[in-house]
């Protein structure tokens, strides 16, 4: 077999394979063995049809089978090339003692990574976030440690109402009966709850609702109305939350620690996402238009198969606009993936089995299975293992890059103005 | 009844390509379905002229119809004439060797 590079356009290479008589004879033998199991010709027992008879009876079809078996030799020659798409056969012919196959391969494109320090990511001011977190948690604790006092008067904002809710269908049959507790807020507008405002112990509220064409009657009987007294923010609140706390400061310190753990995890994740989003800006890529065109077409075909294409395109000015944006998005995704791969290789970053197991253990609750089951699942399924390996690798590379980017400290959202933050790092 | 003479092109109807026929080819024997009116001499002449070979001998067999049943319908296959032609040593019929 001779392989010749006919054409190269960035990452796209056109290869010509020419097979000799010996390879063709071997492929023909394979085709004969294959066809003998599937073809029946009168006068011959199954599996006993000679090559010449098959050639004569099947004609071009036999040639196609022979070419198929010849093409089985191609993947081995592509082992050293990293491909972004499956090879595409553009020409194939078998004539007498030579066969020729032309294959278009799309290699992973080369990337040039620019200056990482030009990327800027935002980090929300830690002190301010934690301050707000502690405030909010203390308010929550006040709410959950409120002192309840039964009252005779009507329910008003701030009160807690305990009701027994019974649901009846159109025929008057009782479907359910359950107790609920609601805290009435200022400008209460929740369904059912707003109807309890002003009601006293023993009052009954009947509400009719229609769901899917059926009428239901909700009977809410007020069992008790409580006046809630929120505890003062002070040492007493701290003591009631946990015996270990003597002072409010100790409670605040503990809440701050709790908040810091959440902040660290979330902020790191947010910074990784920002970096990943901006990464394509500093990357130059050598990719052929044809590769992109095929990838765009594949994505569109996938959307069409899933029946989502029309709906998505309708939110764009035209199909052309959608194609353009899709192309940009695919290009950015390739840039990101290539940067992660290239840097992982350059810096010697890899993922070992131990890390995969740990990741599986951490994901087990999200998958709704036991950690052991998650570990064995990852061991057994290569696709899953590859998915996790990629996620971990990406995280490791991004964490390394985060040490080089510019970090801008910003105010927490929804508070203060959008003034320029101070620069860090 | 007077029989009209067959032209050489009408003598051979088709070569029989079956496992058994191919085994016979190793002994230079070629099997044909021939015209029911053909005789050994006509078959010999036809094979020699059409394929440019020399024939050693010809065996003729009259194939009897076989009863066939398809559901409620009963019938039989057609009768036909088979000729086994043995070529002289050194000859083969290239046209039938599947070298297409």
Tab-separated table of C-alpha atoms in Angstrom, chain A:
chain	number	residue	atom	x	y	z
A	1	UNK	CA	0.000	0.000	0.000
A	2	UNK	CA	1.334	3.409	-0.945
A	3	UNK	CA	0.164	6.553	0.804
A	4	UNK	CA	0.593	9.959	-0.764
A	5	UNK	CA	-0.402	13.376	0.573
A	6	UNK	CA	-2.291	14.987	-2.304
A	7	UNK	CA	-3.306	18.216	-0.660
A	8	UNK	CA	-3.003	20.085	2.640
A	9	UNK	CA	-5.054	23.041	3.838
A	10	UNK	CA	-4.151	23.851	7.440
A	11	UNK	CA	-5.512	20.884	9.401
A	12	UNK	CA	-7.181	19.236	6.401
A	13	UNK	CA	-5.140	16.612	4.574
A	14	UNK	CA	-6.140	14.670	1.469
A	15	UNK	CA	-4.449	11.275	1.330
A	16	UNK	CA	-4.314	8.871	-1.587
A	17	UNK	CA	-3.983	5.152	-0.894
A	18	UNK	CA	-2.927	2.837	-3.705
A	19	UNK	CA	-3.227	-0.894	-3.057
A	20	UNK	CA	-1.284	-3.590	-4.884
A	21	UNK	CA	-2.332	-6.955	-6.340
A	22	UNK	CA	-1.454	-8.937	-3.226
A	23	UNK	CA	-3.546	-6.720	-0.941
A	24	UNK	CA	-6.426	-6.841	-3.402
A	25	UNK	CA	-6.257	-10.658	-3.534
A	26	UNK	CA	-6.338	-10.811	0.273
A	27	UNK	CA	-9.299	-8.406	0.383
A	28	UNK	CA	-11.091	-10.473	-2.262
A	29	UNK	CA	-10.593	-13.606	-0.161
A	30	UNK	CA	-12.075	-11.799	2.825
A	31	UNK	CA	-14.999	-10.657	0.664
A	32	UNK	CA	-15.541	-14.256	-0.517
A	33	UNK	CA	-15.569	-15.535	3.075
A	34	UNK	CA	-17.919	-12.742	4.120
A	35	UNK	CA	-20.307	-13.118	1.176
A	36	UNK	CA	-20.364	-16.902	1.414
A	37	UNK	CA	-22.065	-16.549	4.792
A	38	UNK	CA	-24.694	-14.217	3.408
A	39	UNK	CA	-25.293	-14.964	-0.263
A	40	UNK	CA	-27.157	-17.933	-1.716
A	41	UNK	CA	-26.742	-18.921	-5.329
A	42	UNK	CA	-28.782	-21.835	-6.715
A	43	UNK	CA	-26.600	-24.834	-7.419
A	44	UNK	CA	-24.204	-24.068	-4.561
A	45	UNK	CA	-24.355	-25.030	-0.937
A	46	UNK	CA	-24.059	-22.127	1.495
A	47	UNK	CA	-20.427	-21.182	2.021
A	48	UNK	CA	-19.204	-23.099	-1.042
A	49	UNK	CA	-19.445	-20.437	-3.736
A	50	UNK	CA	-16.083	-19.898	-5.465
A	51	UNK	CA	-14.573	-16.437	-5.949
A	52	UNK	CA	-15.094	-16.419	-9.721
A	53	UNK	CA	-18.764	-17.277	-9.457
A	54	UNK	CA	-19.300	-14.561	-6.871
A	55	UNK	CA	-17.464	-12.055	-9.066
A	56	UNK	CA	-19.558	-13.087	-12.042
A	57	UNK	CA	-22.889	-13.032	-10.228
A	58	UNK	CA	-22.369	-9.909	-8.101
A	59	UNK	CA	-20.244	-7.851	-10.504
A	60	UNK	CA	-19.671	-4.330	-9.127
A	61	UNK	CA	-21.142	-5.263	-5.801
A	62	UNK	CA	-18.276	-7.727	-5.274
A	63	UNK	CA	-15.821	-4.929	-6.039
A	64	UNK	CA	-17.468	-2.723	-3.441
A	65	UNK	CA	-17.077	-5.452	-0.820
A	66	UNK	CA	-13.447	-5.903	-1.799
A	67	UNK	CA	-12.877	-2.159	-1.476
A	68	UNK	CA	-14.542	-2.216	1.933
A	69	UNK	CA	-12.073	-4.849	3.111
A	70	UNK	CA	-9.171	-2.916	1.589
A	71	UNK	CA	-10.275	0.157	3.490
A	72	UNK	CA	-9.979	-1.759	6.747
A	73	UNK	CA	-6.229	-1.293	6.279
A	74	UNK	CA	-6.534	2.514	6.407
A	75	UNK	CA	-7.277	3.206	10.126
A	76	UNK	CA	-3.932	1.712	11.179
A	77	UNK	CA	-2.109	4.253	9.041
A	78	UNK	CA	-3.950	7.098	10.775
A	79	UNK	CA	-3.139	5.972	14.324
A	80	UNK	CA	-0.488	8.633	14.820
A	81	UNK	CA	-2.677	11.470	13.607
A	82	UNK	CA	-5.097	13.015	16.096
A	83	UNK	CA	-8.332	13.546	14.204
A	84	UNK	CA	-11.116	15.972	14.970
A	85	UNK	CA	-13.539	14.259	12.546
A	86	UNK	CA	-13.926	10.744	11.196
A	87	UNK	CA	-12.013	10.256	7.920
A	88	UNK	CA	-14.114	10.994	4.841
A	89	UNK	CA	-13.734	8.838	1.735
A	90	UNK	CA	-14.027	11.012	-1.353
A	91	UNK	CA	-13.024	8.578	-4.107
A	92	UNK	CA	-12.610	4.824	-4.390
A	93	UNK	CA	-12.064	2.625	-7.385
A	94	UNK	CA	-10.846	-0.876	-8.134
A	95	UNK	CA	-9.402	-1.596	-11.556
A	96	UNK	CA	-7.822	-4.908	-12.462
A	97	UNK	CA	-4.834	-5.212	-10.161
A	98	UNK	CA	-4.827	-1.793	-8.524
A	99	UNK	CA	-7.181	-0.080	-6.170
A	100	UNK	CA	-7.209	3.594	-5.253
A	101	UNK	CA	-8.904	5.253	-2.313
A	102	UNK	CA	-8.799	8.974	-1.558
A	103	UNK	CA	-9.462	9.969	2.034
A	104	UNK	CA	-9.927	13.407	3.520
A	105	UNK	CA	-8.728	13.613	7.117
A	106	UNK	CA	-9.238	16.496	9.501
A	107	UNK	CA	-6.526	16.660	12.123
A	108	UNK	CA	-6.779	18.479	15.407
A	109	UNK	CA	-5.829	22.054	14.494
A	110	UNK	CA	-2.643	23.700	15.680
A	111	UNK	CA	-3.111	26.548	18.158
A	112	UNK	CA	-0.919	29.437	19.227
A	113	UNK	CA	-1.676	30.546	22.741
A	114	UNK	CA	-1.167	34.259	23.382
A	115	UNK	CA	-0.520	36.129	26.597
A	116	UNK	CA	-2.706	34.645	29.335
A	117	UNK	CA	-2.091	37.664	31.568
A	118	UNK	CA	-4.155	39.766	29.154
A	119	UNK	CA	-7.267	37.937	30.333
A	120	UNK	CA	-9.147	39.572	33.160
A	121	UNK	CA	-11.562	37.753	35.420
A	122	UNK	CA	-13.798	39.219	38.076
A	123	UNK	CA	-13.798	38.220	41.704
A	124	UNK	CA	-16.485	39.424	44.053
A	125	UNK	CA	-15.111	41.195	47.125
A	126	UNK	CA	-14.735	38.441	49.717
A	127	UNK	CA	-15.156	40.647	52.793
A	128	UNK	CA	-18.397	42.144	51.521
A	129	UNK	CA	-19.833	38.830	50.435
A	130	UNK	CA	-19.095	37.248	53.794
A	131	UNK	CA	-20.517	40.253	55.634
A	132	UNK	CA	-23.775	39.906	53.720
A	133	UNK	CA	-23.789	36.135	54.183
A	134	UNK	CA	-23.438	36.433	57.966
A	135	UNK	CA	-26.205	39.065	58.079
A	136	UNK	CA	-28.555	36.886	56.062
A	137	UNK	CA	-27.803	33.757	58.068
A	138	UNK	CA	-28.417	35.606	61.345
A	139	UNK	CA	-31.773	36.776	59.991
A	140	UNK	CA	-32.574	33.176	59.028
A	141	UNK	CA	-31.627	31.999	62.512
A	142	UNK	CA	-33.823	34.674	64.062
A	143	UNK	CA	-36.717	33.468	61.935
A	144	UNK	CA	-36.172	29.824	62.800
A	145	UNK	CA	-35.741	30.612	66.532
A	146	UNK	CA	-38.765	32.892	66.779
A	147	UNK	CA	-40.841	32.672	69.944
A	148	UNK	CA	-44.416	31.536	69.152
A	149	UNK	CA	-47.372	32.748	71.214
A	150	UNK	CA	-50.938	31.634	70.355
A	151	UNK	CA	-53.210	34.599	69.676
A	152	UNK	CA	-56.942	34.986	69.441
A	153	UNK	CA	-57.011	37.862	66.978
A	154	UNK	CA	-56.833	37.778	63.188
A	155	UNK	CA	-53.683	36.679	61.365
A	156	UNK	CA	-51.523	39.539	60.144
A	157	UNK	CA	-48.131	40.127	58.627
A	158	UNK	CA	-45.407	38.404	60.655
A	159	UNK	CA	-47.770	35.845	62.237
A	160	UNK	CA	-47.475	32.102	61.766
A	161	UNK	CA	-50.680	30.304	60.824
A	162	UNK	CA	-51.158	26.560	61.178
A	163	UNK	CA	-53.905	25.213	58.937
A	164	UNK	CA	-55.348	21.839	58.061
A	165	UNK	CA	-55.919	21.662	54.311
A	166	UNK	CA	-58.447	19.210	52.891
A	167	UNK	CA	-58.909	18.716	49.174
A	168	UNK	CA	-62.236	17.554	47.686
A	169	UNK	CA	-63.034	16.592	44.090
A	170	UNK	CA	-66.153	17.508	42.095
A	171	UNK	CA	-68.135	14.635	43.612
A	172	UNK	CA	-67.304	15.871	47.107
A	173	UNK	CA	-64.894	13.023	47.844
A	174	UNK	CA	-62.045	13.945	50.221
A	175	UNK	CA	-58.734	13.362	48.436
A	176	UNK	CA	-56.152	14.520	50.998
A	177	UNK	CA	-55.872	16.085	54.395
A	178	UNK	CA	-52.626	17.650	55.593
A	179	UNK	CA	-51.286	20.245	58.026
A	180	UNK	CA	-49.350	23.259	56.811
A	181	UNK	CA	-47.662	26.232	58.494
A	182	UNK	CA	-47.280	29.598	56.804
A	183	UNK	CA	-45.576	32.784	57.927
A	184	UNK	CA	-47.552	35.704	56.593
A	185	UNK	CA	-45.412	38.347	54.967
A	186	UNK	CA	-46.003	42.013	54.195
A	187	UNK	CA	-48.005	42.383	50.924
A	188	UNK	CA	-48.758	38.691	50.998
A	189	UNK	CA	-49.745	37.476	47.519
A	190	UNK	CA	-49.096	33.736	47.554
A	191	UNK	CA	-52.123	31.710	46.494
A	192	UNK	CA	-54.016	30.250	49.496
A	193	UNK	CA	-51.786	32.105	51.997
A	194	UNK	CA	-53.184	35.534	51.001
A	195	UNK	CA	-56.660	34.164	51.793
A	196	UNK	CA	-55.568	33.469	55.374
A	197	UNK	CA	-54.784	37.109	56.147
A	198	UNK	CA	-57.324	38.362	58.689
A	199	UNK	CA	-58.613	34.882	59.618
A	200	UNK	CA	-58.819	33.698	63.230
A	201	UNK	CA	-58.507	30.333	64.940
A	202	UNK	CA	-61.411	28.110	63.903
A	203	UNK	CA	-62.158	30.056	60.672
A	204	UNK	CA	-62.563	27.980	57.510
A	205	UNK	CA	-61.602	29.217	54.030
A	206	UNK	CA	-62.923	27.440	50.963
A	207	UNK	CA	-61.192	27.954	47.640
A	208	UNK	CA	-62.129	26.455	44.302
A	209	UNK	CA	-59.508	25.705	41.703
A	210	UNK	CA	-59.578	24.084	38.289
A	211	UNK	CA	-56.762	21.850	37.077
A	212	UNK	CA	-56.804	20.137	33.695
A	213	UNK	CA	-60.545	20.645	33.336
A	214	UNK	CA	-61.399	19.239	36.790
A	215	UNK	CA	-62.687	21.285	39.704
A	216	UNK	CA	-61.243	20.862	43.181
A	217	UNK	CA	-62.306	22.424	46.488
A	218	UNK	CA	-59.591	23.331	48.998
A	219	UNK	CA	-60.871	23.636	52.591
A	220	UNK	CA	-58.417	25.418	54.877
A	221	UNK	CA	-59.264	25.320	58.564
A	222	UNK	CA	-57.225	27.668	60.735
A	223	UNK	CA	-56.044	25.534	63.670
A	224	UNK	CA	-53.938	28.152	65.372
A	225	UNK	CA	-52.597	31.653	64.850
A	226	UNK	CA	-49.278	32.456	66.508
A	227	UNK	CA	-47.707	35.811	67.124
A	228	UNK	CA	-44.035	35.473	66.359
A	229	UNK	CA	-41.433	37.323	68.370
A	230	UNK	CA	-38.042	37.322	66.735
A	231	UNK	CA	-35.139	37.101	69.189
A	232	UNK	CA	-32.845	40.097	69.544
A	233	UNK	CA	-29.504	39.867	67.778
A	234	UNK	CA	-27.157	39.249	70.658
A	235	UNK	CA	-25.434	36.673	72.807
A	236	UNK	CA	-28.757	35.058	73.777
A	237	UNK	CA	-29.493	34.240	70.120
A	238	UNK	CA	-26.025	32.702	69.778
A	239	UNK	CA	-26.599	30.531	72.845
A	240	UNK	CA	-29.982	29.329	71.595
A	241	UNK	CA	-28.506	28.369	68.215
A	242	UNK	CA	-25.755	26.256	69.715
A	243	UNK	CA	-24.693	25.585	73.313
A	244	UNK	CA	-21.077	25.900	72.274
A	245	UNK	CA	-21.455	29.600	71.529
A	246	UNK	CA	-21.234	32.039	74.412
A	247	UNK	CA	-21.277	35.263	72.435
A	248	UNK	CA	-22.705	36.645	69.213
A	249	UNK	CA	-19.166	37.153	67.968
A	250	UNK	CA	-18.513	33.414	68.230
A	251	UNK	CA	-21.669	32.700	66.190
A	252	UNK	CA	-20.667	35.282	63.588
A	253	UNK	CA	-17.186	33.801	63.379
A	254	UNK	CA	-18.621	30.326	62.817
A	255	UNK	CA	-21.026	31.614	60.143
A	256	UNK	CA	-18.202	33.483	58.445
A	257	UNK	CA	-16.169	30.282	58.298
A	258	UNK	CA	-19.153	28.457	56.831
A	259	UNK	CA	-19.633	31.248	54.268
A	260	UNK	CA	-15.943	31.274	53.377
A	261	UNK	CA	-16.066	27.597	52.436
A	262	UNK	CA	-18.993	28.232	50.090
A	263	UNK	CA	-17.391	31.406	48.737
A	264	UNK	CA	-14.096	29.677	47.946
A	265	UNK	CA	-15.750	26.871	46.009
A	266	UNK	CA	-18.190	29.085	44.120
A	267	UNK	CA	-15.724	31.852	43.344
A	268	UNK	CA	-13.176	29.389	42.005
A	269	UNK	CA	-15.841	27.846	39.778
A	270	UNK	CA	-16.994	31.283	38.622
A	271	UNK	CA	-13.431	32.351	37.803
A	272	UNK	CA	-12.829	29.114	35.885
A	273	UNK	CA	-15.979	29.750	33.855
A	274	UNK	CA	-14.981	33.334	33.107
A	275	UNK	CA	-11.513	32.244	32.059
A	276	UNK	CA	-12.890	29.511	29.831
A	277	UNK	CA	-15.267	32.016	28.232
A	278	UNK	CA	-12.462	34.480	27.478
A	279	UNK	CA	-9.796	31.942	26.542
A	280	UNK	CA	-10.581	31.950	22.767
A	281	UNK	CA	-9.726	35.700	22.662
A	282	UNK	CA	-6.009	34.995	23.021
A	283	UNK	CA	-5.861	31.882	20.838
A	284	UNK	CA	-4.977	31.743	17.154
A	285	UNK	CA	-5.986	28.605	15.358
A	286	UNK	CA	-5.001	26.955	12.073
A	287	UNK	CA	-8.249	25.398	10.958
A	288	UNK	CA	-9.582	24.768	7.472
A	289	UNK	CA	-12.917	26.276	6.419
A	290	UNK	CA	-13.966	22.851	5.224
A	291	UNK	CA	-13.513	21.377	8.736
A	292	UNK	CA	-15.665	24.112	10.205
A	293	UNK	CA	-18.277	23.685	7.494
A	294	UNK	CA	-18.550	19.955	8.217
A	295	UNK	CA	-18.780	20.555	11.955
A	296	UNK	CA	-21.504	23.185	11.453
A	297	UNK	CA	-23.452	20.838	9.171
A	298	UNK	CA	-23.143	18.016	11.690
A	299	UNK	CA	-24.449	20.263	14.477
A	300	UNK	CA	-27.370	21.425	12.326
A	301	UNK	CA	-28.243	17.856	11.343
A	302	UNK	CA	-28.168	16.850	14.993
A	303	UNK	CA	-30.571	19.674	15.866
A	304	UNK	CA	-32.843	18.664	12.992
A	305	UNK	CA	-32.876	15.047	14.152
A	306	UNK	CA	-33.804	16.188	17.648
A	307	UNK	CA	-36.544	18.368	16.126
A	308	UNK	CA	-35.154	21.574	17.692
A	309	UNK	CA	-33.743	23.261	14.593
A	310	UNK	CA	-36.811	25.240	13.489
A	311	UNK	CA	-37.416	26.593	16.968
A	312	UNK	CA	-33.814	27.723	17.451
A	313	UNK	CA	-33.510	29.275	13.978
A	314	UNK	CA	-36.723	31.238	14.507
A	315	UNK	CA	-34.992	33.286	17.211
A	316	UNK	CA	-32.372	34.457	14.664
A	317	UNK	CA	-32.775	36.943	11.818
A	318	UNK	CA	-32.050	34.283	9.237
A	319	UNK	CA	-30.666	30.781	8.839
A	320	UNK	CA	-27.454	32.365	7.600
A	321	UNK	CA	-27.082	34.352	10.823
A	322	UNK	CA	-27.639	31.209	12.865
A	323	UNK	CA	-25.008	29.352	10.828
A	324	UNK	CA	-22.544	32.177	11.402
A	325	UNK	CA	-23.077	32.178	15.128
A	326	UNK	CA	-22.923	28.405	15.307
A	327	UNK	CA	-19.630	28.536	13.412
A	328	UNK	CA	-18.212	31.062	15.880
A	329	UNK	CA	-19.339	28.965	18.817
A	330	UNK	CA	-17.853	25.781	17.410
A	331	UNK	CA	-14.614	27.589	16.663
A	332	UNK	CA	-14.429	28.898	20.238
A	333	UNK	CA	-15.138	25.431	21.623
A	334	UNK	CA	-12.356	23.917	19.537
A	335	UNK	CA	-9.968	26.644	20.678
A	336	UNK	CA	-10.823	25.967	24.322
A	337	UNK	CA	-10.448	22.198	23.992
A	338	UNK	CA	-7.189	22.500	22.112
A	339	UNK	CA	-5.713	24.909	24.675
A	340	UNK	CA	-6.569	22.511	27.494
A	341	UNK	CA	-5.040	19.592	25.587
A	342	UNK	CA	-1.909	21.442	24.518
A	343	UNK	CA	-1.231	22.927	27.945
A	344	UNK	CA	-1.921	19.641	29.724
A	345	UNK	CA	0.662	18.020	27.497
A	346	UNK	CA	3.165	20.850	27.817
A	347	UNK	CA	2.908	21.032	31.600
A	348	UNK	CA	2.664	17.273	32.070
A	349	UNK	CA	-0.791	17.427	33.622
A	350	UNK	CA	-2.683	14.161	33.623
A	351	UNK	CA	-5.480	12.437	35.520
A	352	UNK	CA	-4.857	9.217	37.426
A	353	UNK	CA	-7.253	6.473	38.516
A	354	UNK	CA	-7.293	7.737	42.084
A	355	UNK	CA	-8.547	11.149	40.961
A	356	UNK	CA	-11.191	9.505	38.800
A	357	UNK	CA	-12.414	7.453	41.756
A	358	UNK	CA	-12.528	10.534	43.990
A	359	UNK	CA	-14.504	12.445	41.372
A	360	UNK	CA	-16.935	9.532	41.018
A	361	UNK	CA	-17.404	9.480	44.797
A	362	UNK	CA	-18.152	13.199	44.840
A	363	UNK	CA	-20.612	12.925	41.975
A	364	UNK	CA	-22.420	9.878	43.390
A	365	UNK	CA	-25.025	11.923	45.330
A	366	UNK	CA	-25.861	13.905	42.153
A	367	UNK	CA	-26.272	10.674	40.205
A	368	UNK	CA	-28.474	9.303	42.996
A	369	UNK	CA	-26.316	6.217	43.558
A	370	UNK	CA	-23.918	4.975	46.239
A	371	UNK	CA	-20.215	5.972	46.036
A	372	UNK	CA	-19.227	2.339	45.480
A	373	UNK	CA	-21.700	1.985	42.630
A	374	UNK	CA	-20.411	5.244	41.108
A	375	UNK	CA	-16.826	3.980	41.301
A	376	UNK	CA	-17.636	0.664	39.641
A	377	UNK	CA	-19.704	2.445	36.985
A	378	UNK	CA	-16.755	4.672	36.098
A	379	UNK	CA	-14.466	1.643	36.014
A	380	UNK	CA	-16.799	-0.244	33.683
A	381	UNK	CA	-17.801	2.500	31.276
A	382	UNK	CA	-15.072	4.014	29.181
A	383	UNK	CA	-17.212	6.888	27.875
A	384	UNK	CA	-18.000	7.974	31.415
A	385	UNK	CA	-14.371	7.614	32.458
A	386	UNK	CA	-13.302	9.739	29.519
A	387	UNK	CA	-15.916	12.379	30.364
A	388	UNK	CA	-14.710	12.598	33.968
A	389	UNK	CA	-11.065	12.542	32.937
A	390	UNK	CA	-11.687	15.498	30.646
A	391	UNK	CA	-13.588	17.437	33.331
A	392	UNK	CA	-10.772	16.955	35.854
A	393	UNK	CA	-8.063	17.757	33.311
A	394	UNK	CA	-9.871	20.937	32.300
A	395	UNK	CA	-10.183	22.004	35.931
A	396	UNK	CA	-6.514	21.367	36.626
A	397	UNK	CA	-5.332	23.342	33.589
A	398	UNK	CA	-7.707	26.227	34.319
A	399	UNK	CA	-6.548	26.398	37.941
A	400	UNK	CA	-2.983	26.662	36.716
A	401	UNK	CA	-3.920	29.421	34.263
A	402	UNK	CA	-5.862	31.304	36.932
A	403	UNK	CA	-2.535	32.008	38.623
A	404	UNK	CA	-1.495	34.032	35.577
A	405	UNK	CA	-4.659	36.018	34.767
A	406	UNK	CA	-5.548	39.512	35.924
A	407	UNK	CA	-8.101	39.500	38.735
A	408	UNK	CA	-10.463	42.421	39.197
A	409	UNK	CA	-12.241	42.662	42.521
A	410	UNK	CA	-15.837	43.794	42.133
A	411	UNK	CA	-18.744	44.639	44.406
A	412	UNK	CA	-21.315	41.923	45.079
A	413	UNK	CA	-24.214	42.133	42.624
A	414	UNK	CA	-27.323	44.054	43.567
A	415	UNK	CA	-25.446	46.265	45.983
A	416	UNK	CA	-23.679	49.570	45.542
A	417	UNK	CA	-22.789	50.959	42.141
A	418	UNK	CA	-20.920	49.311	39.282
A	419	UNK	CA	-17.794	51.306	39.967
A	420	UNK	CA	-14.430	50.052	38.842
A	421	UNK	CA	-12.989	47.491	41.175
A	422	UNK	CA	-9.511	47.518	42.504
A	423	UNK	CA	-6.971	45.361	40.742
A	424	UNK	CA	-5.360	42.438	42.408
A	425	UNK	CA	-2.488	40.181	41.321
